[in-house]
Short mmCIF file of C-alpha atoms in Angstrom, two decimals:
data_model
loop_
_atom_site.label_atom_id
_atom_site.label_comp_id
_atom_site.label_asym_id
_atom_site.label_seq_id
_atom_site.Cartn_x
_atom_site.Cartn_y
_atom_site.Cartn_z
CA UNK A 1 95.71 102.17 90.06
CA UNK A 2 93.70 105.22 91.53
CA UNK A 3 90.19 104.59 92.33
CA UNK A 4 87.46 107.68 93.17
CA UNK A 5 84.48 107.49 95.05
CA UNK A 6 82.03 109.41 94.49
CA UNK A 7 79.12 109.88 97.07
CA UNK A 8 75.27 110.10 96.18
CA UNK A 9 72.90 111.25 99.02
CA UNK A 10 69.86 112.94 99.15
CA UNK A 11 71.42 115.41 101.54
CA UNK A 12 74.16 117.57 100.85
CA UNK A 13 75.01 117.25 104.55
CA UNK A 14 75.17 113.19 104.24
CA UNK A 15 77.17 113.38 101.39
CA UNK A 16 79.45 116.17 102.46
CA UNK A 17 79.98 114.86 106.34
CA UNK A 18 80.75 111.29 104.79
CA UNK A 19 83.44 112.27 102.26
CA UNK A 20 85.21 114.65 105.10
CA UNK A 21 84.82 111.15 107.65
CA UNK A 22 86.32 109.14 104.96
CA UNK A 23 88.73 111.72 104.18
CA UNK A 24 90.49 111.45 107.81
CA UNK A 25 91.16 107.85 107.17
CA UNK A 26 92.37 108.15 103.28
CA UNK A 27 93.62 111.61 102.52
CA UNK A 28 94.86 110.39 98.83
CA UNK A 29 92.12 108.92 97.92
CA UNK A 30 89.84 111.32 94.94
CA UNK A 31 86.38 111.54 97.07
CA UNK A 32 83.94 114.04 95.48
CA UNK A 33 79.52 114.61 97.36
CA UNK A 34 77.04 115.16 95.18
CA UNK A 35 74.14 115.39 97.44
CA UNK A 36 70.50 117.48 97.46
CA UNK A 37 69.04 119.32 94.70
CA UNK A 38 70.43 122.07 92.38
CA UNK A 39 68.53 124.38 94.82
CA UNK A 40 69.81 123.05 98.38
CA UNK A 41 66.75 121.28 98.68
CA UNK A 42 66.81 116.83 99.66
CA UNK A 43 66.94 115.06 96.74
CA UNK A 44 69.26 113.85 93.75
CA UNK A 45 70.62 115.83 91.49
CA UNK A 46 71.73 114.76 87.76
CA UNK A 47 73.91 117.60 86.79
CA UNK A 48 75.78 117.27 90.62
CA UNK A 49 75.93 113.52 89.82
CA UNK A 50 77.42 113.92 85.93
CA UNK A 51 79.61 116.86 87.59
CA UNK A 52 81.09 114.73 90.49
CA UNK A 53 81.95 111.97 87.71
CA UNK A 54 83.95 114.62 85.67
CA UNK A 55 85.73 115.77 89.06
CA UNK A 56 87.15 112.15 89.07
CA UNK A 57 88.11 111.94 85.06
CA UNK A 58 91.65 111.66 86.33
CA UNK A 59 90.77 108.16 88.42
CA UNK A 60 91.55 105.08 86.88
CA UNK A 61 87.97 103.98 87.79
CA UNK A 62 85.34 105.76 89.67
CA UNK A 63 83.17 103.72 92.39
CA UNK A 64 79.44 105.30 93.56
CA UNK A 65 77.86 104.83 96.29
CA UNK A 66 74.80 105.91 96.64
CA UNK A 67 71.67 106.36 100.12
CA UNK A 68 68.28 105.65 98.63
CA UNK A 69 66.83 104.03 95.69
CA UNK A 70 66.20 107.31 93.91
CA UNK A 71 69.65 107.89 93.98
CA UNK A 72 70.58 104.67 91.96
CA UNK A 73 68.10 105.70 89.40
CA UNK A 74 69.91 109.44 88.66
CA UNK A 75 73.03 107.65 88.70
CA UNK A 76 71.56 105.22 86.04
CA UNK A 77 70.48 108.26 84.06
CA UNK A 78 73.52 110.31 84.23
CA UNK A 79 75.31 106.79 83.32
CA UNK A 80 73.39 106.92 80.34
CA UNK A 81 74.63 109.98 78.91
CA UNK A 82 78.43 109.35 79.09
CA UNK A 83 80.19 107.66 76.20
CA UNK A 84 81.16 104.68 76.42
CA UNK A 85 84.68 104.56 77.43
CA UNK A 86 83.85 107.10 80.55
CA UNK A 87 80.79 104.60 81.29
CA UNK A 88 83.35 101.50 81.89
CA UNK A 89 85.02 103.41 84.56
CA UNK A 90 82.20 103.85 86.65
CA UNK A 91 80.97 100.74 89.14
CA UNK A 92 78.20 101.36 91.71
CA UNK A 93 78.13 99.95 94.67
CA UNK A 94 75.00 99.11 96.89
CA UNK A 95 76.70 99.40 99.98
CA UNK A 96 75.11 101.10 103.15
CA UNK A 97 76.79 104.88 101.79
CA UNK A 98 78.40 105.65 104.98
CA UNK A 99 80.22 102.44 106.34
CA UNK A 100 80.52 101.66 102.62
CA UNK A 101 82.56 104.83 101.76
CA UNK A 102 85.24 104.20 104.33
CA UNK A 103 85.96 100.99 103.59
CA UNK A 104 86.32 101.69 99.99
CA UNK A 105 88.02 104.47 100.77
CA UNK A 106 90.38 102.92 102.60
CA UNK A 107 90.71 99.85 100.54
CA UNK A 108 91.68 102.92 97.47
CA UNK A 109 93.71 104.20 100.04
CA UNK A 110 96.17 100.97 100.31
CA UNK A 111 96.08 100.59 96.77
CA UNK A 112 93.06 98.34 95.60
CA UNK A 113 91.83 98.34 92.08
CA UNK A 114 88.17 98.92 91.61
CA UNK A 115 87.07 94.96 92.43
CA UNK A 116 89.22 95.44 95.88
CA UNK A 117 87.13 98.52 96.54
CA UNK A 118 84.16 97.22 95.42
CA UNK A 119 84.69 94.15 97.77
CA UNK A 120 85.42 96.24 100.65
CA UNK A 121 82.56 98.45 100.81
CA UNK A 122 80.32 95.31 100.31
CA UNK A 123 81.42 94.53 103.40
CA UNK A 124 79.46 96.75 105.01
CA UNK A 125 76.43 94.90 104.04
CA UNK A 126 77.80 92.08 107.10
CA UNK A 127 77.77 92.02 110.91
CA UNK A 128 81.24 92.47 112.27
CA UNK A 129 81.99 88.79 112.64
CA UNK A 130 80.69 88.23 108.89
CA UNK A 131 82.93 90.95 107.49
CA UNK A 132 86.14 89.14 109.07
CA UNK A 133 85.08 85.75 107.05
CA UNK A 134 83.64 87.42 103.72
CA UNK A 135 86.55 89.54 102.68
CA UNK A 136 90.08 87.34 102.06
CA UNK A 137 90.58 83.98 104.08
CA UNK A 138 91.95 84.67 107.54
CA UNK A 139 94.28 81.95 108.93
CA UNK A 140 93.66 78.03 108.58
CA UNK A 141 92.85 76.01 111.38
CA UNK A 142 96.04 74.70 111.59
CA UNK A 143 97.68 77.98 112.09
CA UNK A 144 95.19 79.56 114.52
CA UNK A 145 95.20 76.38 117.01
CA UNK A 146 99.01 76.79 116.97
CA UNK A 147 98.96 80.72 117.87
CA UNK A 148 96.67 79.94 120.76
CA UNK A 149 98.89 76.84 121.98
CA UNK A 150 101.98 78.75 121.45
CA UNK A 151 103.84 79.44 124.84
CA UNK A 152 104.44 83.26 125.89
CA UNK A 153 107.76 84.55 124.64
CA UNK A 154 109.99 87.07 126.94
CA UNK A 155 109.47 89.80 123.93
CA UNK A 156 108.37 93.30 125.32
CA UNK A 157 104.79 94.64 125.11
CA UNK A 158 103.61 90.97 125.24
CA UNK A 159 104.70 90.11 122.09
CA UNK A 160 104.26 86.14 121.93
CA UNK A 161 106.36 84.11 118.45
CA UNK A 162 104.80 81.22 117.24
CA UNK A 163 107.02 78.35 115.80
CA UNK A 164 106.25 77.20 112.41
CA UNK A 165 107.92 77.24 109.52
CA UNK A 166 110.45 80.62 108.97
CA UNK A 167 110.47 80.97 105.27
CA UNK A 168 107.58 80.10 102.25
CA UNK A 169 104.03 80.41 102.12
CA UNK A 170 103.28 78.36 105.12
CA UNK A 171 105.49 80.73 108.17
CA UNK A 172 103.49 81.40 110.53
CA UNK A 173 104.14 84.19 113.59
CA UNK A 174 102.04 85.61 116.05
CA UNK A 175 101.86 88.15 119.27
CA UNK A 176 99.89 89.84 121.82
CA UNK A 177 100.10 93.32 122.78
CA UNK A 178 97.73 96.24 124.44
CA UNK A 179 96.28 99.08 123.27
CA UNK A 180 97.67 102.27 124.97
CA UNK A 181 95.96 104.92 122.93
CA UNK A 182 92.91 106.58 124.94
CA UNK A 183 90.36 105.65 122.25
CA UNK A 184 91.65 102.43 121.59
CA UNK A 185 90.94 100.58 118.37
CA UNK A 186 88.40 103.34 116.82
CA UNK A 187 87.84 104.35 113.24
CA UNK A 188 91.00 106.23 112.39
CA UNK A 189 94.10 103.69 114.15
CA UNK A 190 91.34 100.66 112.65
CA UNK A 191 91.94 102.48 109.41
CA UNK A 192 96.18 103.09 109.94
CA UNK A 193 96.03 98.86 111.24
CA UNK A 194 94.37 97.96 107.76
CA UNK A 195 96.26 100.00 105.79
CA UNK A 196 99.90 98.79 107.41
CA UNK A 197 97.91 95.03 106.94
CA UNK A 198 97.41 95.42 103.62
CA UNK A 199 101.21 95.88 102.57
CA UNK A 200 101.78 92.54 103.58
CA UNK A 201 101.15 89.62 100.94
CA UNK A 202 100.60 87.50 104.79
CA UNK A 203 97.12 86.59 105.64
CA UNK A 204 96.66 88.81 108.69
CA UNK A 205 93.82 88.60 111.76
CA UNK A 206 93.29 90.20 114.74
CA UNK A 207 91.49 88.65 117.41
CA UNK A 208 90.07 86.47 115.01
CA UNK A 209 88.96 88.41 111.93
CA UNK A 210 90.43 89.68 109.10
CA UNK A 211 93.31 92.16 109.62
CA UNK A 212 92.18 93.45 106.32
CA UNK A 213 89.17 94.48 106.79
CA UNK A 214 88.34 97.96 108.23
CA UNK A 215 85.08 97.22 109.33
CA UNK A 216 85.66 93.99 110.32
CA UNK A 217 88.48 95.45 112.96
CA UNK A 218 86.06 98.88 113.98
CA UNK A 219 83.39 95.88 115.18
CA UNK A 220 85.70 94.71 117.60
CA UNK A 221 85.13 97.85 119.48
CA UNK A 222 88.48 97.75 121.38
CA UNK A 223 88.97 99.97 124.11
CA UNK A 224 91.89 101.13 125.65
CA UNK A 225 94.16 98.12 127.55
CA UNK A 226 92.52 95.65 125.56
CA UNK A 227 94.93 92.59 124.49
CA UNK A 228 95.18 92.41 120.44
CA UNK A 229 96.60 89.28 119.32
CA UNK A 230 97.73 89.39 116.06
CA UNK A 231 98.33 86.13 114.08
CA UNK A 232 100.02 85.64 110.52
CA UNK A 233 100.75 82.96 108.17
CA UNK A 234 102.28 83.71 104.94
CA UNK A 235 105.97 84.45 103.20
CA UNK A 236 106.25 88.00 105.09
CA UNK A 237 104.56 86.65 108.11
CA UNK A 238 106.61 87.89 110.83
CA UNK A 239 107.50 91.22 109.36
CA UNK A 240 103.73 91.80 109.31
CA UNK A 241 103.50 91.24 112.72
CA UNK A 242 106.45 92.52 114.08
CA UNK A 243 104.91 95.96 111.90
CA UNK A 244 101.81 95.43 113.71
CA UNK A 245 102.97 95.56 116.93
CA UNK A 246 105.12 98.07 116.59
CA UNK A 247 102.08 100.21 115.32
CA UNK A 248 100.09 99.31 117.95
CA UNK A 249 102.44 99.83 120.83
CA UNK A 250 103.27 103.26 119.29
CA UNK A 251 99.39 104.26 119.79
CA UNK A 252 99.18 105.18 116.35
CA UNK A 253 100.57 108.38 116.85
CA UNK A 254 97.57 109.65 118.57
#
C-alpha cells in the first residue's frame, strides 16, 4: 500500500523545508507542500490544498498534516468539494506538522497502511519516553529482566545473546554494541534503525523504547560511543538483532 502525505502550513517555507527533511529519511514516499497564499503571502491556500491532493491521486491513501487551526478548516473545505470516493482516501492528522511528517513518512516509508501512518505521526503528540510505550508493545517483563541478567557473550562489537527459547513467538535475543558514527543516533541512522526494525515481525527496543518508533529512538539523543542495547522477543528475534547490530556497527553508512 502507498501512502502520501501531504503538508499544510501557513508558510511555504514550513511546508517546503519539512517535506525536503522528511524526504532525506523516506525518498519513496509521495510528499507534496502546500503552504502560503496563492500570492506568496502566510496563509492557507484552497486551490494549493485541492492541487497537492490531486498530486497524490496515485497514493493508495493520502494523510494531511496540517500547522494551525486555519489550516484544518481549508482542508475541511477543499475536503468538501471532492467526490466521494477521492474523500475516503484522505485522513488528517493533528500531529505537531513537523515531527509528525517524519514519522509518517517514515512509517509510509517501511510500508504502513494509512492507520500505521496515522499512528506514527500521533506519536509526536508524546514525550520521548511516551512515544516508546504508545506505539506497539515493547518487550514483556519477563523478557527485558532476562536481557539485563543475561551474561556478556565473547561476540565482537559487544554483542551480548540472551538464552530463551530459539524458535516460536516467545525467542528472545539480545546485544550491546556502540555507536561509531560521528553524529551518533540522529534523525537520518534513527530513521535507517526504524526502518531495518520494522521488517521484522519481532517486537524490537532499544534502550528501552520501541525500536519502532522514529521519534521514540531520535529522543534518546545518542551520541557517538554510546552503548545501544538492543533486545528482541519474537519468531525472527535474533535475525532482527543480529540486523541491528550489524547496522549499527556499520555506522549507517555515514
Amino acid at each position: 500500500m502507498t501512502v502520501g502525505i501531504l503538508v499544510v502550513s501557513h508558510s511555504a517555507a514550513i511546508a517546503e523545508g519539512t517535506v525536503a527533511l522528511a524526504r532525506q529519511m523516506a525518498a519513496d514516499v509521495p510528499l507534496v507542500a502546500a503552504g502560503g497564499t496563492d500570492d506568496g503571502g502566510i496563509g492557507t491556500s484552497f486551490e494549493a490544498i485541492t492541487e497537492g491532493i490531486g498530486e497524490l491521486a496515485g497514493a493508495d491513501a493520502v494523510v494531511v498534516l496540517c500547522d494551525l487551526g486555519s489550516a484544518y478548516l481549508t482542508v475541511d473545505t477543499a475536503l468538501d468539494f471532492l467526490d466521494d470516493d477521492a474523500r475516503g482516501r484522505v485522513h488528517v492528522s493533528s500531529a505537531p506538522v513537523v515531527e509528525g511528517t517524519i514519522a509518517a513518512a517514515v512509517a509510509a516509508q517501511t510500508g504502513g497502511d494509512a492507520d500505521a501512518v496515522l499512528a506514527a505521526a500521533a506519536t509526536a503528540a508524546t514525550s520521548g519516553a511516551d512515544a516508546g510505550s504508545a506505539s506497539s508493545p515493547v518487550l514483556g517483563d519477563q523478557t527485558a529482566e532476562a536481557a539485563s541478567d543475561a551474561p556478556a557473550g565473547d561476540r565482537p562489537g559487544g554483542a551480548v545473546p540472551v538464552d530463551g527459547t530459539a524458535d516460536g513467538d516467545d525467542a528472545v535475543a539480545s546485544a550491546t554494541v556502540e555507536l561509531v558514527n560521528e553524529s551518533g543516533l540522529h534523525a537520518r541512522p534513527a530513521a535507517e534503525f526504524v526502518k531495518a526494525a520494522a521488517k521484522h515481525e519481532a517486537r524490537v527496543s532499544v534502550n528501552g523504547v520501541d525500536a519502532k518508533s522514529l521519534l521514540a529512538i531520535m529522543a534518546l539523543a545518542l551520541p557517538k560511543g554510546a552503548s545501544v542495547t538492543i533486545d528482541a522477543t519474537g519468531p525472527d528475534a535474533r535475525d532482527a538483532v543480529d540486523t541491528l547490530v550489524s547496522l549499527v556497527r556499520s555506522g549507517f553508512g555515514e
